[in-house]
XYZ file of C-alpha atoms in Angstrom:
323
model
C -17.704 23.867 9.143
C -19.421 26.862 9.283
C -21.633 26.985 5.851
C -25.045 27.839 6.346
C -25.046 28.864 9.924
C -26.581 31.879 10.754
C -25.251 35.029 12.446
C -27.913 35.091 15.110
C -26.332 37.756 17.717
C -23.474 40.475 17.599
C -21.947 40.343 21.302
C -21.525 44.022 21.729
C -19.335 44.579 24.817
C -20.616 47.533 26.468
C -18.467 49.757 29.164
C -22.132 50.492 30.634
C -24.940 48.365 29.746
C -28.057 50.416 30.800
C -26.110 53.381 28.893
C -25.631 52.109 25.619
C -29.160 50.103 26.179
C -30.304 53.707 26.783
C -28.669 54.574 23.413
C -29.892 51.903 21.146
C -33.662 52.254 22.866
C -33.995 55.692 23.246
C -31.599 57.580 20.718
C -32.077 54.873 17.774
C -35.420 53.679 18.512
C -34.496 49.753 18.785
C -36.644 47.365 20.385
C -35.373 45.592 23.969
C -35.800 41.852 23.642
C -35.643 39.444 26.539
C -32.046 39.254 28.449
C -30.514 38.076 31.230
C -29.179 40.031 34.146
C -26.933 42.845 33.979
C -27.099 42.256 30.116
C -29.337 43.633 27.013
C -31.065 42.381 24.055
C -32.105 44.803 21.137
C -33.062 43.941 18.222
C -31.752 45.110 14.852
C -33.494 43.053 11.993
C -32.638 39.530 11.742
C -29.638 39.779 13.948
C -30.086 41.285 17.907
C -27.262 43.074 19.723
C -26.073 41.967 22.832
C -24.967 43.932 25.099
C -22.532 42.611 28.163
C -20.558 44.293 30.475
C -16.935 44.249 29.395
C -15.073 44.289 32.781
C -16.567 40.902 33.709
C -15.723 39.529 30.659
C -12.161 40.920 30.940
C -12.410 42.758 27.791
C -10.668 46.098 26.950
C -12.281 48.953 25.697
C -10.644 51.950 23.985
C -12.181 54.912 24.229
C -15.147 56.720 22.246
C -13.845 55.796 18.965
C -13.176 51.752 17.768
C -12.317 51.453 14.141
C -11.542 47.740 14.077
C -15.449 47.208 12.829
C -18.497 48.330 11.291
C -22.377 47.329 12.389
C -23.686 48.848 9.307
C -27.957 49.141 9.217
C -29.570 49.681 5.973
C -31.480 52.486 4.660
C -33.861 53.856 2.000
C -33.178 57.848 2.400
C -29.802 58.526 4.463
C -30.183 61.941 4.800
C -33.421 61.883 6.192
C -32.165 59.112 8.636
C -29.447 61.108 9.331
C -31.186 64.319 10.009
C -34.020 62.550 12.008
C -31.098 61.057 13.953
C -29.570 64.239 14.932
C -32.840 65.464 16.440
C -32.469 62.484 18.490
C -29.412 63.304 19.709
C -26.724 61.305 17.637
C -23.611 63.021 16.670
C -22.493 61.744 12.853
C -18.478 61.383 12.399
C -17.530 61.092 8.705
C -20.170 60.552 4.883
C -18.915 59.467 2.157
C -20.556 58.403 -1.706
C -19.174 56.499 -4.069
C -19.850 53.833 -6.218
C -21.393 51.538 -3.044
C -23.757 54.667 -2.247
C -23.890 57.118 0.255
C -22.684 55.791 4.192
C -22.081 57.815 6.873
C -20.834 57.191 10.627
C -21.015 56.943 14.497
C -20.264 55.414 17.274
C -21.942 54.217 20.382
C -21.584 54.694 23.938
C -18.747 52.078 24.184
C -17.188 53.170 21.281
C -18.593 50.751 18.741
C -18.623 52.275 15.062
C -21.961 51.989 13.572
C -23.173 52.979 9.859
C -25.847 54.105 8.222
C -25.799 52.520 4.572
C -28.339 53.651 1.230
C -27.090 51.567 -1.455
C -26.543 52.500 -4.632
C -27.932 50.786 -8.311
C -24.942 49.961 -9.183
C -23.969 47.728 -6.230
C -26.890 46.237 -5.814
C -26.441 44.334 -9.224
C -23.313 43.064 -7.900
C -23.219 39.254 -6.569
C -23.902 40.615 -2.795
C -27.275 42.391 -4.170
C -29.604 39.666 -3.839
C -28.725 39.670 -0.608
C -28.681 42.880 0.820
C -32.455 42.955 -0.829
C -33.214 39.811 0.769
C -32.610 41.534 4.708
C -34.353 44.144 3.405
C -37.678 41.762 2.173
C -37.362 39.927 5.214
C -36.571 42.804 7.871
C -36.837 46.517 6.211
C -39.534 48.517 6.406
C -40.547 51.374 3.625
C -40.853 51.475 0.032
C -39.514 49.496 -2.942
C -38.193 52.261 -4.555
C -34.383 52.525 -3.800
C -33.725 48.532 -2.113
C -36.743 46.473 -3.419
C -39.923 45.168 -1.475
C -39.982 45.361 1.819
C -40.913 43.635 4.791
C -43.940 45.839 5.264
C -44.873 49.640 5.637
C -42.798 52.152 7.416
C -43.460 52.474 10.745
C -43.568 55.959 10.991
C -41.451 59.105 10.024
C -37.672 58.466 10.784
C -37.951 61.127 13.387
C -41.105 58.835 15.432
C -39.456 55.691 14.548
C -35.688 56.328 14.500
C -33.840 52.602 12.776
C -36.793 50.649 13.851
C -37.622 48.849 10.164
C -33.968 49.685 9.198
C -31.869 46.408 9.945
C -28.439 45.718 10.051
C -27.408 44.318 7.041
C -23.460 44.139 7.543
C -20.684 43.544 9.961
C -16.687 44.781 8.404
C -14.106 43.316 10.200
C -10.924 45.185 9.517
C -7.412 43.325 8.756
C -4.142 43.891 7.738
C -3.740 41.043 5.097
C -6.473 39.758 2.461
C -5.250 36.443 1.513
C -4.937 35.133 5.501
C -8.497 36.300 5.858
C -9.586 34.513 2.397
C -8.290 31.196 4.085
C -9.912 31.547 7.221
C -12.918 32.876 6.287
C -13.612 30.575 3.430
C -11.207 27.298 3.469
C -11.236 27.109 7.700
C -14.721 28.373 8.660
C -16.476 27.174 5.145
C -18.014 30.519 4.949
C -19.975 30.565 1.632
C -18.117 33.478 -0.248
C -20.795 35.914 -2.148
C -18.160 38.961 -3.587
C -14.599 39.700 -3.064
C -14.407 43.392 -4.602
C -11.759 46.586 -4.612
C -12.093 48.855 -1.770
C -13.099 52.018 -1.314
C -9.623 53.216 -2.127
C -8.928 53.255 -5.529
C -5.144 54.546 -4.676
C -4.797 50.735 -3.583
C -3.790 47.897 -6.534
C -5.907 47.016 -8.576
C -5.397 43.626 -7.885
C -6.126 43.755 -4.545
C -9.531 42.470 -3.646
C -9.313 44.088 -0.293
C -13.105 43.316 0.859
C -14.616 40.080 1.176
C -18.671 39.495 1.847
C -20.112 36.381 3.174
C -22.902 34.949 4.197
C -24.306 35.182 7.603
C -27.613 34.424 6.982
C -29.916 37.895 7.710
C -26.589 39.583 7.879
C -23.029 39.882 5.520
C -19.971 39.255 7.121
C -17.221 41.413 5.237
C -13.793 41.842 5.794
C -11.838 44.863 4.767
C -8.473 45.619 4.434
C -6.326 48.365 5.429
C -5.315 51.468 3.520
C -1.841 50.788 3.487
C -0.614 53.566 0.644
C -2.976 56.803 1.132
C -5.798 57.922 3.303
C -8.861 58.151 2.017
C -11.127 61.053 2.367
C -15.255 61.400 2.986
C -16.850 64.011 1.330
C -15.682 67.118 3.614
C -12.659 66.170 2.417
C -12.116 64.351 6.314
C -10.254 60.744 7.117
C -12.708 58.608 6.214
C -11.305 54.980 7.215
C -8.248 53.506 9.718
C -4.891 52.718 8.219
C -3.464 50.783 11.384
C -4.494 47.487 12.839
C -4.411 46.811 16.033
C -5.377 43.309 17.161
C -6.381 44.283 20.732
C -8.991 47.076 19.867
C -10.626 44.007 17.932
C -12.011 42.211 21.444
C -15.178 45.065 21.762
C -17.879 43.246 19.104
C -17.639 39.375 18.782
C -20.505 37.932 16.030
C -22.413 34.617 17.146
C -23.230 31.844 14.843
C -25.905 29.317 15.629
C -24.676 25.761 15.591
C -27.097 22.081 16.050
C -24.098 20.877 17.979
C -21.171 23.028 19.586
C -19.522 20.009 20.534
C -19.335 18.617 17.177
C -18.642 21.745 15.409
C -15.298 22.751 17.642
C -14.109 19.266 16.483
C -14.927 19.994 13.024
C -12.768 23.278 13.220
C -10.119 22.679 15.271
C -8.972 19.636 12.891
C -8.903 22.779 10.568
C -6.765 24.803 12.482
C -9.540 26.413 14.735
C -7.878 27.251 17.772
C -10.605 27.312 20.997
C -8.318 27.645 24.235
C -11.284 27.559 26.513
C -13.448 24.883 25.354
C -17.249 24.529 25.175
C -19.032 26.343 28.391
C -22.796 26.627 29.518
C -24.604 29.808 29.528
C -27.900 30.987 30.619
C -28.158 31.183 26.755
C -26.920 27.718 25.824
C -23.526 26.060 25.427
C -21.122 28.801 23.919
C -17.498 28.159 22.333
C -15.319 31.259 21.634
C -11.917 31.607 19.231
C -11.179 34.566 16.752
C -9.506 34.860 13.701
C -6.181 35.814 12.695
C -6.546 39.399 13.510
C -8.060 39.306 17.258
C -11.838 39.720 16.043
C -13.298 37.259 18.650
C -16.588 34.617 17.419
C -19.065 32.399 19.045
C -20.670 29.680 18.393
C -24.017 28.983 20.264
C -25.994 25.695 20.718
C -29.360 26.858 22.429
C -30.538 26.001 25.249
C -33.975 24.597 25.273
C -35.523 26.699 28.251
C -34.920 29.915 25.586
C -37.928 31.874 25.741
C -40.317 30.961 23.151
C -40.896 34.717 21.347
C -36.822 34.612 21.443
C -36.867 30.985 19.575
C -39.335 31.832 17.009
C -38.425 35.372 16.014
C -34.751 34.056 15.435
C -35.553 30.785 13.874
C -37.055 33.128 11.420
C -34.040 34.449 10.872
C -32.303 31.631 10.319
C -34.132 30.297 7.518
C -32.233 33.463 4.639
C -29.488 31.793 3.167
């Protein structure tokens, strides 16, 4: 079971690591941590990105534009962040507001799609607001005015300082059917469940709950559905969000939860119907475990090694500790 175990990482397989290293340094303003060889650390809050080279990893990349996810940071004034962002050289996609807020998009390098996320009043009275205020307590930096307290002062202008202070606060996975994810998510991986809500399409049933938030510790974990009836439209009056699946575009960004005991945890799952074809192996970074979920989005889970570098150990023990 899963409950309570942090998202420490998002493995972020890169076509070229030292590019989109370049790109999350240089264009966003992201801190390098620590890595290993022919690999990259950067830190985004409570959660770091790491970035490995796809080929040796045998994963497929498709092109400049991945909808299967979202790595979603949060922040206080979007269109400042956004403008600041285009002096830096980023090229936004879609924006959209609605009820959430306002969110708008791009995509990395490799073809990961990223979001920029100010949230709105309204949903942060909802059961995943105490939450998204808590990453921003713990991580954000800036005022109290639009989120809540914050971690500290603003580091500088969003033009000096580009999303360093702004963490990520969410990953969306994307499937093609709700209830399957509900029982994986929750009932298999023990997930604890904060919100199931409506989507951002209200052409969709009513009924259907289409997004599902859990806890990840300094980061949501969210599922979303497809738009199966209608497209849906950003504020240009563009496509906003995919209305195919397609399991094998899902391989590029696999999330990492931290786990006492790997050993004891694949047991734990696979008597629940966890599949993990290759088994526990070692890593540089500890003992690692891989298996996915019913749409192809891949998952680790990570017991640390104890040679970790100590600034690594106690910046993400830290993170840890948000529930």
């Amino acid at each position: 079971m899963l409950t309570g175990a942090p998202l420490v990482s998002l493995v972020m397989y890169a076509s070229n690591v030292a590019e989109s290293a370049d790109f999350y340094t240089r264009r966003l303003g992201l801190p390098r941590l620590p890595a290993e060889p022919n690999e990259a650390r950067i830190g985004a809050g409570g959660i770091d990105l790491w970035l490995r080279p796809a080929g040796q990893h045998g994963v497929r990349l498709f092109g400049r534009r991945d909808d299967s996810s979202d790595v979603v940071f949060l922040v206080e004034d979007i269109e400042a962040t956004r403008i600041a962002l285009e002096g830096r050289g980023i090229q936004f996609e879609r924006r959209r507001s609605y009820e959430i807020g306002s969110v708008t998009d791009f995509y990395d390098p490799s073809g990961h799609r990223l979001m920029l996320y100010q949230p709105s009043p309204t949903s942060l009275g909802w059961p995943s607001g105490p939450k998204v205020r808590e990453v921003w307590r713990s991580h954000g930096r800036g005022g109290a005015d639009v989120i809540g307290p914050s971690a500290g002062p603003a580091l500088g202008t969003p033009a000096e300082t580009g999303l360093a202070g702004d963490p990520l606060v969410y990953l969306f996975m994307f499937e093609n059917n709700q209830t399957a994810a509900l029982d994986f998510y929750r009932d298999q991986l023990g997930l604890e469940l904060l919100e199931r809500v409506h989507c951002c399409n209200q052409d969709c049933d009513e009924e259907i709950e289409g997004i599902g938030k859990y806890d990840g510790g300094d980061v949501l974990l969210a599922t979303h559905h497809m738009h199966e009836k209608s497209m849906v439209f950003d504020d240009l009056g563009r496509p906003y969000s995919p209305r195919e699946f397609t399991p094998a575009h899902g391989q590029g960004i696999a999330p990492v939860f931290l786990v006492d005991d790997v050993a004891a945890t694949v047991r734990q799952l696979t008597a629940r119907g966890v599949a993990f074809p290759d088994g526990p192996r070692e890593e540089a970074a500890g003992t690692l475990a891989r298996f996915e979920d019913p749409f192809g989005h891949p998952f680790f889970l990570l017991e640390r090694t104890s040679a970790i570098a100590p600034e690594q150990s106690n910046r993400r023990e830290g993170a840890s500790t948000v529930r």
